[in-house]
């Protein structure tokens, strides 16, 4: 019998650098939604990769920002918790970026007592000269940290980083059953899939004012029936979400259904409706109900 390794591998970094793309690449499933907009991820989401002699428990986290309202503070609490229980930290930056938006987080990375891998992402967008310049910049800022250029999108260098993480994992029995992929229930993925479509199709503040709650989730033999409510903060936002004769909302429903059918491997029926929930983003009680309690 060889040794068994297991541990928490937490991905942190600025918004939009590719944290969720990396987690999905490692897990091989679309656990985290991905869009071109910042603040796509709002929660800490576990993605578990199991092998015979290892269990890698990845955490995807929200991008680091200076919080302006209660929801964002809760998002940053998820990031803080990811510092606290990490066995390995993956600090992700992207080509062209200059240091972390929040100095205190950056100091924590610098002074980390657990191994940190600095992942320079999106190298598919850089030529050799830019890549070398960026690598040098980061290596000077964080001289003790191991740097790996990667592309989470094209899988460049992903396998090497994966193997390096396994080397760094502590000797430990598994924390979760070996067939478990995530800590999140099915409804969470329904909510997130709908939110992804809203991030993609609506402009400006709308996606940030939206929260989803799946009220019903019934699994039959050959179909899953679900009903979800899209909450917005104001009446005017409700109209925008629904669109002319319901066309905008319908598009969200159709696209979410397609993704969820892939995710669950089953036919899906989804009913969507929109409700105004005034200022939910700043209401501690509401936030708690929606699972933002850090
Ligand atoms: N060219 C390129 N684009 C990438 C790469 N990795 C991610 N992206 C793109 O970058 C954007 C953001 O990706 P996400 O994975 O959502 O980034 P994130 O860090 O999780 O973002 P937040 O959750 O908002 O903090 C998406 O449009 C991705 O397709 C990469 O290696 N190369
Ligand atoms: Mg994300």
GROMACS .gro file of C-alpha atoms and ligand atoms in nm:
model
  327
    1UNK     CA    1   0.000   0.000   0.000
    2UNK     CA    2   0.135   0.342  -0.100
    3UNK     CA    3   0.052   0.662   0.084
    4UNK     CA    4  -0.274   0.843   0.030
    5UNK     CA    5  -0.273   1.219  -0.022
    6UNK     CA    6  -0.557   1.466   0.018
    7UNK     CA    7  -0.597   1.837   0.067
    8UNK     CA    8  -0.759   2.168  -0.007
    9UNK     CA    9  -0.632   2.351  -0.312
   10UNK     CA   10  -0.781   2.698  -0.322
   11UNK     CA   11  -0.782   2.919  -0.630
   12UNK     CA   12  -0.773   3.292  -0.566
   13UNK     CA   13  -0.707   3.601  -0.775
   14UNK     CA   14  -0.857   3.910  -0.932
   15UNK     CA   15  -1.194   3.897  -1.110
   16UNK     CA   16  -1.206   3.752  -1.459
   17UNK     CA   17  -0.854   3.603  -1.465
   18UNK     CA   18  -0.984   3.249  -1.534
   19UNK     CA   19  -1.022   3.084  -1.192
   20UNK     CA   20  -1.345   2.907  -1.276
   21UNK     CA   21  -1.215   2.797  -1.614
   22UNK     CA   22  -0.921   2.634  -1.440
   23UNK     CA   23  -1.133   2.454  -1.184
   24UNK     CA   24  -1.361   2.315  -1.454
   25UNK     CA   25  -1.056   2.205  -1.653
   26UNK     CA   26  -0.920   2.011  -1.356
   27UNK     CA   27  -1.252   1.854  -1.262
   28UNK     CA   28  -1.360   1.787  -1.622
   29UNK     CA   29  -1.714   1.910  -1.552
   30UNK     CA   30  -1.876   2.251  -1.576
   31UNK     CA   31  -1.920   2.309  -1.204
   32UNK     CA   32  -1.856   2.683  -1.217
   33UNK     CA   33  -2.013   2.923  -1.460
   34UNK     CA   34  -1.781   3.124  -1.682
   35UNK     CA   35  -1.847   3.454  -1.854
   36UNK     CA   36  -1.643   3.742  -1.986
   37UNK     CA   37  -1.781   3.967  -1.710
   38UNK     CA   38  -1.612   4.030  -1.375
   39UNK     CA   39  -1.775   3.896  -1.057
   40UNK     CA   40  -1.924   3.596  -1.230
   41UNK     CA   41  -1.850   3.369  -0.934
   42UNK     CA   42  -2.020   3.468  -0.608
   43UNK     CA   43  -1.965   3.161  -0.393
   44UNK     CA   44  -1.690   2.930  -0.284
   45UNK     CA   45  -1.751   2.615  -0.489
   46UNK     CA   46  -1.574   2.285  -0.432
   47UNK     CA   47  -1.464   2.067  -0.720
   48UNK     CA   48  -1.324   1.731  -0.613
   49UNK     CA   49  -1.082   1.529  -0.823
   50UNK     CA   50  -1.046   1.172  -0.702
   51UNK     CA   51  -0.773   0.919  -0.776
   52UNK     CA   52  -0.688   0.582  -0.620
   53UNK     CA   53  -0.422   0.739  -0.400
   54UNK     CA   54  -0.526   1.104  -0.385
   55UNK     CA   55  -0.816   1.343  -0.338
   56UNK     CA   56  -0.768   1.699  -0.460
   57UNK     CA   57  -1.036   1.931  -0.321
   58UNK     CA   58  -1.030   2.242  -0.535
   59UNK     CA   59  -1.208   2.562  -0.435
   60UNK     CA   60  -1.318   2.816  -0.688
   61UNK     CA   61  -1.370   3.156  -0.524
   62UNK     CA   62  -1.503   3.499  -0.623
   63UNK     CA   63  -1.253   3.744  -0.770
   64UNK     CA   64  -1.099   3.978  -0.516
   65UNK     CA   65  -1.261   4.322  -0.501
   66UNK     CA   66  -1.311   4.604  -0.256
   67UNK     CA   67  -1.668   4.541  -0.139
   68UNK     CA   68  -1.921   4.818  -0.201
   69UNK     CA   69  -2.230   4.640  -0.066
   70UNK     CA   70  -2.319   4.352   0.163
   71UNK     CA   71  -2.326   4.083  -0.108
   72UNK     CA   72  -1.971   4.171  -0.208
   73UNK     CA   73  -1.859   4.157   0.156
   74UNK     CA   74  -1.997   3.805   0.179
   75UNK     CA   75  -1.815   3.718  -0.142
   76UNK     CA   76  -1.489   3.836   0.015
   77UNK     CA   77  -1.562   3.627   0.325
   78UNK     CA   78  -1.553   3.323   0.096
   79UNK     CA   79  -1.209   3.435  -0.023
   80UNK     CA   80  -1.089   3.477   0.335
   81UNK     CA   81  -1.208   3.130   0.427
   82UNK     CA   82  -1.013   2.996   0.129
   83UNK     CA   83  -0.694   3.140   0.279
   84UNK     CA   84  -0.763   2.976   0.611
   85UNK     CA   85  -0.797   2.610   0.518
   86UNK     CA   86  -0.567   2.586   0.215
   87UNK     CA   87  -0.304   2.314   0.189
   88UNK     CA   88  -0.195   2.463  -0.142
   89UNK     CA   89  -0.283   2.806  -0.276
   90UNK     CA   90  -0.320   2.869  -0.647
   91UNK     CA   91  -0.277   3.240  -0.700
   92UNK     CA   92  -0.394   3.317  -1.050
   93UNK     CA   93  -0.301   3.624  -1.252
   94UNK     CA   94  -0.355   3.694  -1.618
   95UNK     CA   95  -0.128   3.829  -1.886
   96UNK     CA   96  -0.120   4.207  -1.866
   97UNK     CA   97  -0.242   4.237  -1.510
   98UNK     CA   98  -0.058   4.434  -1.242
   99UNK     CA   99  -0.082   4.305  -0.884
  100UNK     CA  100  -0.385   4.226  -0.677
  101UNK     CA  101  -0.667   4.479  -0.638
  102UNK     CA  102  -0.650   4.443  -0.261
  103UNK     CA  103  -0.311   4.491  -0.092
  104UNK     CA  104  -0.401   4.294   0.219
  105UNK     CA  105  -0.478   3.985   0.021
  106UNK     CA  106  -0.153   4.027  -0.168
  107UNK     CA  107   0.040   4.043   0.161
  108UNK     CA  108  -0.124   3.721   0.271
  109UNK     CA  109  -0.006   3.551  -0.045
  110UNK     CA  110   0.346   3.684   0.006
  111UNK     CA  111   0.354   3.561   0.365
  112UNK     CA  112   0.174   3.234   0.308
  113UNK     CA  113   0.290   2.941   0.518
  114UNK     CA  114   0.149   2.688   0.270
  115UNK     CA  115   0.292   2.640  -0.079
  116UNK     CA  116   0.172   2.891  -0.338
  117UNK     CA  117   0.172   2.827  -0.710
  118UNK     CA  118   0.156   3.147  -0.911
  119UNK     CA  119  -0.038   3.065  -1.225
  120UNK     CA  120   0.016   3.312  -1.507
  121UNK     CA  121  -0.296   3.247  -1.713
  122UNK     CA  122  -0.407   3.329  -2.069
  123UNK     CA  123  -0.061   3.278  -2.216
  124UNK     CA  124  -0.239   3.185  -2.539
  125UNK     CA  125  -0.293   3.560  -2.583
  126UNK     CA  126   0.076   3.651  -2.548
  127UNK     CA  127   0.383   3.619  -2.766
  128UNK     CA  128   0.711   3.490  -2.624
  129UNK     CA  129   0.846   3.837  -2.549
  130UNK     CA  130   0.541   3.948  -2.350
  131UNK     CA  131   0.531   3.617  -2.167
  132UNK     CA  132   0.893   3.650  -2.057
  133UNK     CA  133   0.843   4.008  -1.949
  134UNK     CA  134   0.535   3.915  -1.745
  135UNK     CA  135   0.701   3.614  -1.588
  136UNK     CA  136   0.992   3.832  -1.480
  137UNK     CA  137   0.760   4.097  -1.338
  138UNK     CA  138   0.576   3.846  -1.120
  139UNK     CA  139   0.885   3.659  -1.015
  140UNK     CA  140   1.031   3.986  -0.885
  141UNK     CA  141   0.713   4.065  -0.692
  142UNK     CA  142   0.689   3.715  -0.547
  143UNK     CA  143   1.043   3.575  -0.551
  144UNK     CA  144   0.976   3.273  -0.330
  145UNK     CA  145   0.674   3.153  -0.524
  146UNK     CA  146   0.678   2.891  -0.798
  147UNK     CA  147   0.555   3.034  -1.128
  148UNK     CA  148   0.373   2.835  -1.396
  149UNK     CA  149   0.255   2.988  -1.724
  150UNK     CA  150  -0.075   2.826  -1.824
  151UNK     CA  151  -0.377   2.857  -2.044
  152UNK     CA  152  -0.686   2.726  -1.868
  153UNK     CA  153  -0.879   2.773  -2.189
  154UNK     CA  154  -0.653   2.570  -2.419
  155UNK     CA  155  -0.521   2.341  -2.142
  156UNK     CA  156  -0.163   2.452  -2.196
  157UNK     CA  157   0.059   2.326  -1.908
  158UNK     CA  158  -0.249   2.219  -1.709
  159UNK     CA  159  -0.136   1.859  -1.673
  160UNK     CA  160   0.203   1.960  -1.534
  161UNK     CA  161   0.046   2.191  -1.278
  162UNK     CA  162  -0.196   1.917  -1.179
  163UNK     CA  163   0.090   1.676  -1.117
  164UNK     CA  164   0.282   1.938  -0.923
  165UNK     CA  165  -0.019   1.994  -0.696
  166UNK     CA  166  -0.042   1.621  -0.627
  167UNK     CA  167   0.324   1.629  -0.518
  168UNK     CA  168   0.246   1.912  -0.277
  169UNK     CA  169  -0.063   1.752  -0.121
  170UNK     CA  170  -0.015   1.634   0.237
  171UNK     CA  171  -0.043   1.273   0.335
  172UNK     CA  172  -0.402   1.231   0.451
  173UNK     CA  173  -0.705   1.009   0.411
  174UNK     CA  174  -0.986   1.136   0.186
  175UNK     CA  175  -1.215   1.404   0.327
  176UNK     CA  176  -1.511   1.321   0.103
  177UNK     CA  177  -1.652   0.998  -0.044
  178UNK     CA  178  -1.451   0.906  -0.352
  179UNK     CA  179  -1.749   0.935  -0.586
  180UNK     CA  180  -1.831   1.290  -0.476
  181UNK     CA  181  -1.763   1.571  -0.723
  182UNK     CA  182  -1.875   1.881  -0.535
  183UNK     CA  183  -2.028   2.007  -0.210
  184UNK     CA  184  -2.317   2.179  -0.385
  185UNK     CA  185  -2.670   2.043  -0.430
  186UNK     CA  186  -2.836   2.009  -0.769
  187UNK     CA  187  -3.043   2.325  -0.727
  188UNK     CA  188  -2.728   2.533  -0.695
  189UNK     CA  189  -2.625   2.437  -1.048
  190UNK     CA  190  -2.969   2.526  -1.177
  191UNK     CA  191  -2.942   2.871  -1.016
  192UNK     CA  192  -2.595   2.926  -1.152
  193UNK     CA  193  -2.681   2.817  -1.506
  194UNK     CA  194  -2.967   3.066  -1.516
  195UNK     CA  195  -2.744   3.338  -1.373
  196UNK     CA  196  -2.483   3.267  -1.640
  197UNK     CA  197  -2.739   3.332  -1.914
  198UNK     CA  198  -2.836   3.657  -1.743
  199UNK     CA  199  -2.472   3.767  -1.721
  200UNK     CA  200  -2.435   3.693  -2.091
  201UNK     CA  201  -2.752   3.861  -2.219
  202UNK     CA  202  -2.814   4.164  -1.999
  203UNK     CA  203  -2.612   4.481  -1.968
  204UNK     CA  204  -2.466   4.702  -1.701
  205UNK     CA  205  -2.604   4.659  -1.350
  206UNK     CA  206  -2.877   4.403  -1.430
  207UNK     CA  207  -2.675   4.082  -1.376
  208UNK     CA  208  -2.540   4.215  -1.047
  209UNK     CA  209  -2.890   4.291  -0.919
  210UNK     CA  210  -3.010   3.936  -0.991
  211UNK     CA  211  -3.032   3.637  -0.762
  212UNK     CA  212  -3.189   3.303  -0.851
  213UNK     CA  213  -3.379   3.066  -0.630
  214UNK     CA  214  -3.496   2.728  -0.752
  215UNK     CA  215  -3.817   2.654  -0.567
  216UNK     CA  216  -3.901   2.320  -0.720
  217UNK     CA  217  -3.685   2.039  -0.845
  218UNK     CA  218  -3.864   1.712  -0.919
  219UNK     CA  219  -3.676   1.429  -1.078
  220UNK     CA  220  -3.889   1.175  -1.266
  221UNK     CA  221  -3.763   0.872  -1.452
  222UNK     CA  222  -3.697   1.053  -1.778
  223UNK     CA  223  -3.742   1.422  -1.701
  224UNK     CA  224  -3.648   1.676  -1.436
  225UNK     CA  225  -3.905   1.949  -1.374
  226UNK     CA  226  -3.793   2.268  -1.208
  227UNK     CA  227  -3.929   2.609  -1.126
  228UNK     CA  228  -3.698   2.899  -1.052
  229UNK     CA  229  -3.752   3.257  -0.957
  230UNK     CA  230  -3.532   3.536  -1.086
  231UNK     CA  231  -3.513   3.807  -0.823
  232UNK     CA  232  -3.430   4.165  -0.910
  233UNK     CA  233  -3.402   4.473  -0.695
  234UNK     CA  234  -3.639   4.709  -0.876
  235UNK     CA  235  -3.956   4.710  -1.087
  236UNK     CA  236  -3.775   4.859  -1.387
  237UNK     CA  237  -3.532   4.566  -1.382
  238UNK     CA  238  -3.819   4.320  -1.387
  239UNK     CA  239  -3.942   4.460  -1.718
  240UNK     CA  240  -3.596   4.443  -1.869
  241UNK     CA  241  -3.549   4.080  -1.766
  242UNK     CA  242  -3.882   3.980  -1.920
  243UNK     CA  243  -3.835   4.183  -2.240
  244UNK     CA  244  -4.081   4.250  -2.522
  245UNK     CA  245  -4.364   3.995  -2.500
  246UNK     CA  246  -4.143   3.783  -2.277
  247UNK     CA  247  -3.884   3.723  -2.548
  248UNK     CA  248  -3.577   3.798  -2.335
  249UNK     CA  249  -3.686   3.574  -2.051
  250UNK     CA  250  -3.773   3.300  -2.296
  251UNK     CA  251  -3.421   3.305  -2.437
  252UNK     CA  252  -3.277   3.264  -2.088
  253UNK     CA  253  -3.505   2.966  -2.030
  254UNK     CA  254  -3.421   2.793  -2.356
  255UNK     CA  255  -3.045   2.834  -2.316
  256UNK     CA  256  -3.046   2.732  -1.950
  257UNK     CA  257  -3.253   2.424  -2.032
  258UNK     CA  258  -3.006   2.311  -2.299
  259UNK     CA  259  -2.711   2.341  -2.060
  260UNK     CA  260  -2.896   2.170  -1.776
  261UNK     CA  261  -2.994   1.880  -2.000
  262UNK     CA  262  -2.625   1.829  -2.070
  263UNK     CA  263  -2.531   1.869  -1.705
  264UNK     CA  264  -2.791   1.625  -1.569
  265UNK     CA  265  -2.791   1.395  -1.874
  266UNK     CA  266  -3.170   1.405  -1.877
  267UNK     CA  267  -3.458   1.594  -2.031
  268UNK     CA  268  -3.536   1.914  -1.841
  269UNK     CA  269  -3.848   2.125  -1.812
  270UNK     CA  270  -3.790   2.465  -1.661
  271UNK     CA  271  -4.036   2.734  -1.562
  272UNK     CA  272  -3.904   3.083  -1.489
  273UNK     CA  273  -4.066   3.379  -1.329
  274UNK     CA  274  -3.944   3.719  -1.212
  275UNK     CA  275  -3.999   3.880  -0.875
  276UNK     CA  276  -3.891   4.209  -0.721
  277UNK     CA  277  -3.707   4.166  -0.395
  278UNK     CA  278  -3.608   4.518  -0.293
  279UNK     CA  279  -3.242   4.568  -0.204
  280UNK     CA  280  -3.172   4.200  -0.137
  281UNK     CA  281  -2.801   4.266  -0.205
  282UNK     CA  282  -2.774   4.480   0.108
  283UNK     CA  283  -2.996   4.272   0.336
  284UNK     CA  284  -2.803   4.041   0.566
  285UNK     CA  285  -3.102   3.815   0.633
  286UNK     CA  286  -3.183   3.766   0.267
  287UNK     CA  287  -2.819   3.703   0.184
  288UNK     CA  288  -2.801   3.435   0.447
  289UNK     CA  289  -3.106   3.267   0.301
  290UNK     CA  290  -2.939   3.265  -0.040
  291UNK     CA  291  -2.628   3.097   0.101
  292UNK     CA  292  -2.395   3.393   0.135
  293UNK     CA  293  -2.281   3.342   0.487
  294UNK     CA  294  -1.910   3.319   0.427
  295LIG     N1  295  -0.771   3.361  -2.391
  295LIG     C1  296  -0.799   3.303  -2.275
  295LIG     N2  297  -0.914   3.332  -2.211
  295LIG     C2  298  -0.939   3.270  -2.093
  295LIG     C3  299  -0.849   3.176  -2.036
  295LIG     N3  300  -0.902   3.133  -1.919
  295LIG     C4  301  -1.020   3.197  -1.906
  295LIG     N4  302  -1.044   3.279  -2.010
  295LIG     C5  303  -1.160   3.367  -2.032
  295LIG     O1  304  -1.161   3.469  -1.933
  295LIG     C6  305  -1.296   3.503  -1.897
  295LIG     C7  306  -1.315   3.487  -1.747
  295LIG     O2  307  -1.305   3.350  -1.712
  295LIG     P1  308  -1.358   3.295  -1.573
  295LIG     O3  309  -1.311   3.156  -1.559
  295LIG     O4  310  -1.504   3.321  -1.560
  295LIG     O5  311  -1.279   3.392  -1.473
  295LIG     P2  312  -1.291   3.401  -1.313
  295LIG     O6  313  -1.155   3.434  -1.263
  295LIG     O7  314  -1.356   3.281  -1.258
  295LIG     O8  315  -1.387   3.529  -1.299
  295LIG     P3  316  -1.476   3.575  -1.169
  295LIG     O9  317  -1.558   3.459  -1.127
  295LIG    O10  318  -1.559   3.686  -1.226
  295LIG    O11  319  -1.379   3.623  -1.066
  295LIG     C8  320  -1.385   3.410  -1.979
  295LIG    O12  321  -1.426   3.480  -2.094
  295LIG     C9  322  -1.294   3.295  -2.014
  295LIG    O13  323  -1.330   3.227  -2.133
  295LIG    C10  324  -0.727   3.147  -2.108
  295LIG    O14  325  -0.643   3.066  -2.067
  295LIG     N5  326  -0.709   3.214  -2.226
  296LIG    MG1  327  -1.530   3.260  -1.153
   0.00000   0.00000   0.00000
